[in-house]
Amino acid sequence: MSTMAAEKSSDTGTEAPEASTAISGMRERIDEIDALLIQLWQERAAISQQVGKTRVASGGTRLVLSREREIMDRFRAQLGPDGTQLALLILRAGRGPL
């Protein structure tokens, strides 16, 4: 990583040492959470794809719209309007585009 990139990635937006240290610590935790979210996203998508393949192989439908609605409702209830958008992205990752 170049010096300029290193400076930019560690820039906290403040010159205050205590605030900078606190921000750096919070950013480390955010990075840990992001890594976990990515891992869980990939795991969920793989399982969802297995569910779909199993369902189709047994003569079922490609999608179960009532299940998708249940998931969207859960995300909207917990996260508000943005939850619906997040649920749509998650569902698409598991089943692919319609």
C-alpha positions as a printed NumPy array, in Angstrom:
array([[  0.   ,   0.   ,   0.   ],
       [  1.386,   3.402,  -0.919],
       [  2.03 ,   5.985,   1.759],
       [ -0.787,   8.123,   0.395],
       [ -3.225,   5.175,   0.493],
       [ -2.089,   4.286,   4.022],
       [ -2.654,   7.865,   5.159],
       [ -6.066,   7.996,   3.52 ],
       [ -7.228,   4.65 ,   4.977],
       [ -6.163,   5.661,   8.495],
       [ -7.559,   9.211,   8.261],
       [-10.181,   9.655,  10.94 ],
       [-11.215,  13.144,   9.928],
       [-10.034,  14.687,  13.167],
       [ -6.76 ,  15.936,  14.608],
       [ -7.846,  15.233,  18.215],
       [ -5.832,  12.218,  19.415],
       [ -8.481,  10.786,  21.758],
       [-11.213,  11.077,  19.142],
       [ -8.925,   9.652,  16.473],
       [ -8.111,   6.646,  18.669],
       [-11.797,   6.089,  19.449],
       [-12.748,   6.341,  15.775],
       [-10.004,   3.907,  14.796],
       [-11.275,   1.392,  17.343],
       [-14.859,   1.745,  16.144],
       [-13.737,   1.348,  12.543],
       [-11.926,  -1.874,  13.433],
       [-15.17 ,  -3.225,  14.877],
       [-17.081,  -2.084,  11.776],
       [-14.568,  -3.961,   9.612],
       [-15.075,  -7.1  ,  11.733],
       [-18.851,  -6.787,  11.401],
       [-18.55 ,  -6.227,   7.641],
       [-16.463,  -9.402,   7.285],
       [-19.063, -11.353,   9.258],
       [-21.92 ,  -9.892,   7.199],
       [-20.169, -10.902,   3.98 ],
       [-19.561, -14.413,   5.289],
       [-23.179, -14.778,   6.437],
       [-24.479, -13.321,   3.145],
       [-22.511, -15.907,   1.164],
       [-23.612, -18.751,   3.431],
       [-27.252, -17.704,   3.254],
       [-27.164, -17.417,  -0.532],
       [-25.623, -20.889,  -0.866],
       [-28.229, -22.456,   1.435],
       [-31.05 , -20.643,  -0.352],
       [-29.786, -21.923,  -3.693],
       [-29.709, -25.477,  -2.276],
       [-33.305, -25.073,  -1.074],
       [-34.387, -23.977,  -4.553],
       [-32.56 , -26.83 ,  -6.288],
       [-34.013, -29.371,  -3.86 ],
       [-37.512, -27.979,  -4.327],
       [-37.318, -27.987,  -8.147],
       [-35.712, -31.46 ,  -8.232],
       [-38.65 , -32.784,  -6.225],
       [-41.19 , -31.28 ,  -8.611],
       [-41.841, -28.099,  -6.661],
       [-41.917, -24.517,  -7.843],
       [-38.822, -22.407,  -8.379],
       [-40.089, -19.782,  -5.912],
       [-42.407, -19.767,  -2.939],
       [-43.771, -16.243,  -2.958],
       [-45.377, -16.562,   0.471],
       [-41.946, -17.346,   1.939],
       [-40.375, -14.381,   0.175],
       [-43.161, -12.119,   1.486],
       [-42.583, -13.445,   5.013],
       [-38.881, -12.575,   4.78 ],
       [-39.592,  -9.106,   3.37 ],
       [-42.153,  -8.437,   6.102],
       [-39.676,  -9.48 ,   8.798],
       [-36.954,  -7.184,   7.475],
       [-39.374,  -4.269,   7.061],
       [-40.712,  -4.76 ,  10.606],
       [-37.204,  -4.75 ,  12.091],
       [-35.491,  -2.18 ,   9.856],
       [-38.208,   0.012,   8.402],
       [-38.442,   0.872,   4.706],
       [-34.749,   0.141,   4.098],
       [-35.414,  -3.37 ,   5.374],
       [-37.543,  -4.063,   2.321],
       [-34.694,  -3.094,   0.012],
       [-32.222,  -5.173,   1.988],
       [-34.569,  -8.178,   1.897],
       [-34.925,  -7.851,  -1.873],
       [-31.142,  -7.901,  -2.274],
       [-30.784, -10.884,   0.022],
       [-33.536, -12.793,  -1.77 ],
       [-31.984, -12.047,  -5.141],
       [-28.605, -13.312,  -3.966],
       [-30.199, -16.611,  -3.034],
       [-32.367, -17.181,  -6.068],
       [-30.832, -15.011,  -8.76 ],
       [-32.702, -12.433, -10.821],
       [-36.259, -13.208, -11.84 ]])
